[in-house]
Coordinates of C-alpha atoms in Angstrom, one line a residue:
M1 CA 52.5 177.7 73.8
N2 CA 52.0 174.7 76.1
T3 CA 49.6 172.2 74.8
Y4 CA 47.4 172.0 77.7
V5 CA 46.9 175.9 77.7
I6 CA 45.8 175.4 74.1
L7 CA 43.3 172.7 75.2
A8 CA 42.1 175.1 77.9
I9 CA 41.5 177.7 75.2
S10 CA 39.8 175.1 73.2
M11 CA 37.2 173.9 75.8
A12 CA 36.7 177.7 76.9
A13 CA 36.0 178.6 73.3
A14 CA 33.4 175.7 72.9
L15 CA 32.1 176.6 76.1
A16 CA 31.2 180.2 75.6
G17 CA 29.6 179.2 72.4
S18 CA 27.3 176.8 74.1
L19 CA 26.4 179.5 76.6
F20 CA 25.6 182.1 73.8
R21 CA 23.5 179.9 72.0
K22 CA 21.7 179.1 74.8
A23 CA 21.4 182.8 75.8
F24 CA 20.1 183.5 71.9
S25 CA 17.5 180.8 72.4
S26 CA 16.1 182.3 75.5
K27 CA 16.1 185.9 73.9
G28 CA 14.1 185.1 71.2
S29 CA 14.9 182.6 68.6
E30 CA 11.0 181.5 68.6
T31 CA 10.9 181.7 64.6
M32 CA 12.6 179.8 62.1
L33 CA 14.1 182.9 60.0
A34 CA 15.7 184.1 63.5
R35 CA 17.5 181.0 63.7
H36 CA 18.9 181.0 60.2
I37 CA 19.9 184.8 60.2
F38 CA 21.8 183.8 63.6
N39 CA 23.4 180.9 61.8
A40 CA 24.1 183.1 59.0
G41 CA 25.9 185.6 61.1
V42 CA 27.9 183.2 63.2
S43 CA 29.0 181.0 59.6
F44 CA 30.2 184.3 58.4
I45 CA 32.5 185.2 61.5
S46 CA 33.5 181.7 61.6
A47 CA 34.7 181.8 58.2
V48 CA 36.5 185.0 58.2
V49 CA 38.5 184.1 61.6
L50 CA 39.5 180.7 60.0
L51 CA 40.6 182.8 56.9
G52 CA 42.6 185.2 58.9
W53 CA 44.1 182.3 60.7
S54 CA 45.5 180.7 57.7
G55 CA 47.0 184.2 56.5
F56 CA 45.0 183.6 53.2
D57 CA 47.5 181.0 52.1
I58 CA 45.0 178.1 50.9
S59 CA 44.9 175.6 48.6
I60 CA 41.6 173.9 47.3
S61 CA 40.9 170.5 45.4
V62 CA 37.7 169.7 43.8
F63 CA 37.5 166.8 46.5
T64 CA 38.0 169.4 49.5
L65 CA 35.6 171.8 47.7
I66 CA 32.6 169.4 47.3
L67 CA 33.0 167.8 50.5
G68 CA 33.7 171.0 52.2
I69 CA 30.2 172.4 50.6
I70 CA 28.3 169.0 51.8
F71 CA 29.9 169.4 55.3
G72 CA 28.8 173.1 55.8
L73 CA 25.3 172.1 54.8
V74 CA 25.7 169.2 57.9
V75 CA 27.1 171.9 60.1
A76 CA 24.2 174.6 59.3
I77 CA 21.6 171.7 60.1
Q78 CA 23.0 170.8 63.2
H79 CA 23.3 174.5 64.6
I80 CA 19.7 175.1 63.5
A81 CA 18.7 171.6 65.3
N82 CA 20.7 172.6 68.3
L83 CA 19.2 175.9 68.8
Q84 CA 15.8 174.7 68.7
A85 CA 16.6 172.1 70.9
I86 CA 18.0 174.2 73.6
E87 CA 15.1 176.7 73.5
T88 CA 12.8 174.0 74.4
G89 CA 14.8 171.8 76.3
P90 CA 17.6 171.7 79.1
L91 CA 21.0 172.8 77.8
S92 CA 22.9 170.4 80.1
Y93 CA 20.9 167.3 78.9
T94 CA 20.8 168.4 75.3
S95 CA 24.5 168.8 75.1
V96 CA 25.0 165.4 76.6
I97 CA 22.6 163.8 74.0
I98 CA 24.2 165.7 71.3
S99 CA 27.5 164.5 72.5
L100 CA 26.7 161.1 72.6
S101 CA 26.5 161.3 68.7
T102 CA 30.4 160.2 69.0
L103 CA 28.7 156.6 68.8
I104 CA 27.9 157.2 65.0
P105 CA 31.7 158.1 64.1
A106 CA 32.7 155.0 66.4
L107 CA 30.4 152.4 64.0
S108 CA 31.3 154.3 60.9
G109 CA 34.9 153.7 62.0
A110 CA 34.4 149.9 62.2
I111 CA 32.0 149.7 59.2
I112 CA 33.7 151.9 56.7
W113 CA 37.5 151.8 57.7
K114 CA 37.4 148.3 59.6
E115 CA 38.6 149.8 62.9
S116 CA 37.6 147.6 65.9
I117 CA 35.1 148.3 68.6
T118 CA 36.6 147.5 72.1
A119 CA 35.1 146.0 74.9
I120 CA 35.3 149.5 76.5
Q121 CA 33.1 151.4 73.9
I122 CA 30.5 148.4 74.0
V123 CA 30.1 149.2 77.8
G124 CA 29.7 153.0 76.4
M125 CA 27.0 152.0 74.1
A126 CA 25.0 150.5 76.6
L127 CA 25.3 153.4 79.1
L128 CA 24.2 155.7 76.0
A129 CA 20.8 153.7 76.0
V130 CA 20.2 154.1 79.9
C131 CA 21.3 157.8 79.6
L132 CA 18.4 158.1 76.7
I133 CA 15.9 156.2 78.5
L134 CA 16.6 158.5 81.8
S135 CA 16.3 161.5 79.7
V136 CA 12.7 161.1 79.0
S137 CA 11.4 160.3 82.4
K138 CA 8.8 162.3 83.9
D139 CA 9.8 165.3 86.2
T140 CA 8.6 165.7 89.5
G141 CA 5.2 167.4 88.1
G142 CA 4.5 164.2 86.1
K143 CA 5.5 165.8 82.8
K144 CA 7.7 163.9 80.3
A145 CA 10.2 165.7 78.0
S146 CA 8.2 167.2 74.9
M147 CA 8.4 165.4 71.7
R148 CA 9.6 168.6 70.1
W149 CA 12.6 168.5 72.2
L150 CA 13.3 164.9 71.7
I151 CA 12.8 165.2 67.7
F152 CA 15.3 168.2 67.8
C153 CA 17.8 166.2 69.8
G154 CA 17.6 163.3 67.7
I155 CA 18.3 165.5 64.4
A156 CA 21.2 167.3 66.0
F157 CA 22.5 164.0 67.5
I158 CA 22.6 162.5 63.8
F159 CA 24.2 165.5 62.1
N160 CA 26.7 166.0 64.9
G161 CA 27.6 162.3 64.3
L162 CA 27.8 163.0 60.4
I163 CA 30.2 165.9 61.2
G164 CA 32.6 163.8 62.9
V165 CA 32.5 161.2 60.0
M166 CA 33.1 163.6 57.5
Q167 CA 35.8 165.2 59.2
K168 CA 37.3 161.6 59.6
W169 CA 36.9 161.3 55.6
H170 CA 38.8 164.3 54.8
Q171 CA 41.4 164.0 57.2
S172 CA 41.8 160.1 56.0
S173 CA 42.2 161.1 52.3
D174 CA 45.3 162.6 50.3
H175 CA 43.7 166.0 50.8
A176 CA 44.2 166.4 54.6
S177 CA 46.8 169.2 54.1
E178 CA 43.8 171.3 53.0
L179 CA 42.3 171.6 56.3
N180 CA 41.9 175.4 56.2
A181 CA 40.4 175.3 53.0
F182 CA 37.8 172.7 54.2
L183 CA 36.5 174.6 57.1
I184 CA 36.4 178.0 55.1
I185 CA 34.4 176.6 52.5
A186 CA 32.1 174.4 55.1
F187 CA 31.3 177.9 57.0
I188 CA 30.8 179.8 53.6
S189 CA 28.3 176.7 52.6
S190 CA 26.6 177.2 55.9
L191 CA 26.2 180.8 55.6
L192 CA 24.4 180.4 52.0
Y193 CA 22.4 177.8 53.3
S194 CA 20.8 179.9 56.1
L195 CA 21.0 183.2 53.7
I196 CA 18.9 181.1 51.1
S197 CA 16.4 179.9 53.8
A198 CA 15.8 182.9 55.1
L199 CA 15.2 184.7 51.8
I200 CA 12.8 181.7 51.0
I201 CA 11.0 182.2 54.4
I202 CA 10.9 185.8 53.9
F203 CA 9.4 185.6 50.0
T204 CA 7.0 183.0 50.4
Q205 CA 5.1 184.1 53.8
P206 CA 1.9 185.9 53.8
K207 CA 1.9 189.4 53.5
T208 CA 0.3 189.7 57.0
E209 CA 3.7 188.6 58.3
T210 CA 5.8 190.9 56.5
Q211 CA 5.9 193.6 59.3
K212 CA 6.6 190.7 61.7
S213 CA 9.6 189.4 59.6
A214 CA 11.2 193.1 59.2
A215 CA 11.1 193.3 63.3
I216 CA 13.0 190.1 63.4
I217 CA 15.5 191.2 61.0
R218 CA 16.0 194.7 62.5
A219 CA 16.1 192.8 65.8
S220 CA 18.9 190.1 64.8
F221 CA 21.4 193.2 64.0
S222 CA 20.9 194.7 67.6
P223 CA 24.1 195.1 69.3
V224 CA 23.3 192.4 72.0
L225 CA 22.9 189.8 69.2
I226 CA 25.6 191.0 66.8
F227 CA 27.9 190.4 70.1
M228 CA 26.3 186.8 70.6
M229 CA 27.1 186.1 66.9
L230 CA 30.7 187.2 67.5
V231 CA 31.1 185.1 70.5
C232 CA 29.8 182.0 68.7
G233 CA 31.1 182.6 65.5
A234 CA 34.9 182.8 67.0
G235 CA 34.2 180.0 69.5
S236 CA 33.2 177.8 67.0
A237 CA 36.5 178.5 64.5
I238 CA 38.8 178.4 67.5
N239 CA 37.5 175.2 68.7
H240 CA 37.0 173.7 65.3
K241 CA 40.9 174.6 64.5
L242 CA 42.6 173.8 68.0
N243 CA 41.1 170.3 68.5
L244 CA 42.0 169.3 65.0
F245 CA 45.6 170.2 66.1
L246 CA 45.3 168.7 69.6
S247 CA 44.3 165.6 68.3
G248 CA 47.6 165.1 66.8
V249 CA 49.6 165.9 69.5
L250 CA 48.2 164.9 72.9
P251 CA 47.5 161.5 73.9
S252 CA 44.1 160.3 73.4
A253 CA 43.9 159.1 76.8
V254 CA 44.1 162.8 77.9
F255 CA 42.4 164.6 74.8
F256 CA 38.9 162.9 74.2
P257 CA 38.0 162.4 78.0
M258 CA 39.1 166.1 78.7
V259 CA 37.1 167.5 75.5
N260 CA 34.2 165.4 75.5
G261 CA 33.9 164.4 79.4
G262 CA 35.3 167.7 80.6
G263 CA 33.3 169.7 78.3
L264 CA 30.1 168.1 79.3
I265 CA 30.7 168.8 82.9
L266 CA 31.4 172.4 82.3
V267 CA 28.6 172.9 80.4
T268 CA 26.2 171.3 83.0
V269 CA 27.6 173.4 85.7
C270 CA 27.2 176.7 84.0
A271 CA 23.5 175.7 82.8
V272 CA 22.7 175.1 86.6
I273 CA 24.3 178.4 87.8
F274 CA 23.3 180.9 85.0
F275 CA 20.2 179.3 83.5
K276 CA 18.8 177.9 86.9
E277 CA 18.3 174.4 85.1
R278 CA 16.8 172.1 87.5
L279 CA 16.8 168.2 86.8
T280 CA 15.1 165.3 88.8
A281 CA 17.2 162.8 90.5
K282 CA 17.1 160.2 87.5
Q283 CA 17.8 163.0 85.0
W284 CA 21.0 163.7 86.9
G285 CA 21.9 159.9 87.1
G286 CA 21.6 159.7 83.4
L287 CA 23.5 163.1 82.9
V288 CA 26.3 161.3 84.9
L289 CA 26.1 158.3 82.9
G290 CA 26.0 160.1 79.6
I291 CA 29.3 162.0 80.6
V292 CA 30.8 158.6 81.4
S293 CA 29.4 156.8 78.2
V294 CA 30.9 159.7 76.3
I295 CA 34.3 159.1 77.9
L296 CA 34.0 155.2 77.1
L297 CA 33.0 155.9 73.5
C298 CA 36.5 157.6 73.1
D299 CA 38.2 154.6 74.7
P300 CA 40.7 156.4 76.6
F301 CA 42.0 153.5 78.3

């Protein structure tokens, strides 16, 4: 299959996951229990898709097992924080800020793996600061971005950056060939994290909340939410797998700008069309600078 067709499929999978996570957050993820049940379902589907994709032919070392478990916890926390962020703020801007976490693996590459930081990447970091300043500007009604949104964006930003660091750590090791096992273990770990968290919430809540929790659990297995879990889970598995393949066969000048900048443009357009999001002139300026900064941080030139 043509590599650019594979790239299009990967971007479509990532876009579908983002849109359905936003749809879920708009439909009723106002409780942590609902978010954990949703993440558990998404993680389970991702693990099943990757297991089937690997043909059940996987090898696991102790290194991959331990790092995969930790990676899964990082992915789970990032997904939960991401759901909370897009519940309280715009999908477009949330996606930009979280994507700017590419700054973290860029800096870790210089610190841990002694990789050089180019002048272009430094410019990207400067634009990142401008983007973040504009993102919290007041809207036409004089209302600032909510602190709750900023906190969850910050958590998702940090843990999304850690995802890149841990992926590089594994793929730079002698166990890089155990990629399928690494991803499968990660999603199983994410699944168990959310299941245990959901059980803790259920068994430690006041008795007066029991009926509410039961209603949330029943609603989480409605046909609509199950369909959302399927799309997000399959999309996440496909995106992770294809991106790792494409990073090795496409030129960096094509792959990174398309995946990061192109993906953000698609999310922004869809957020305006499907969710009727409205941004101020300053925020639109920050959005554009954010997309440019992501491309520059990838240094495609």
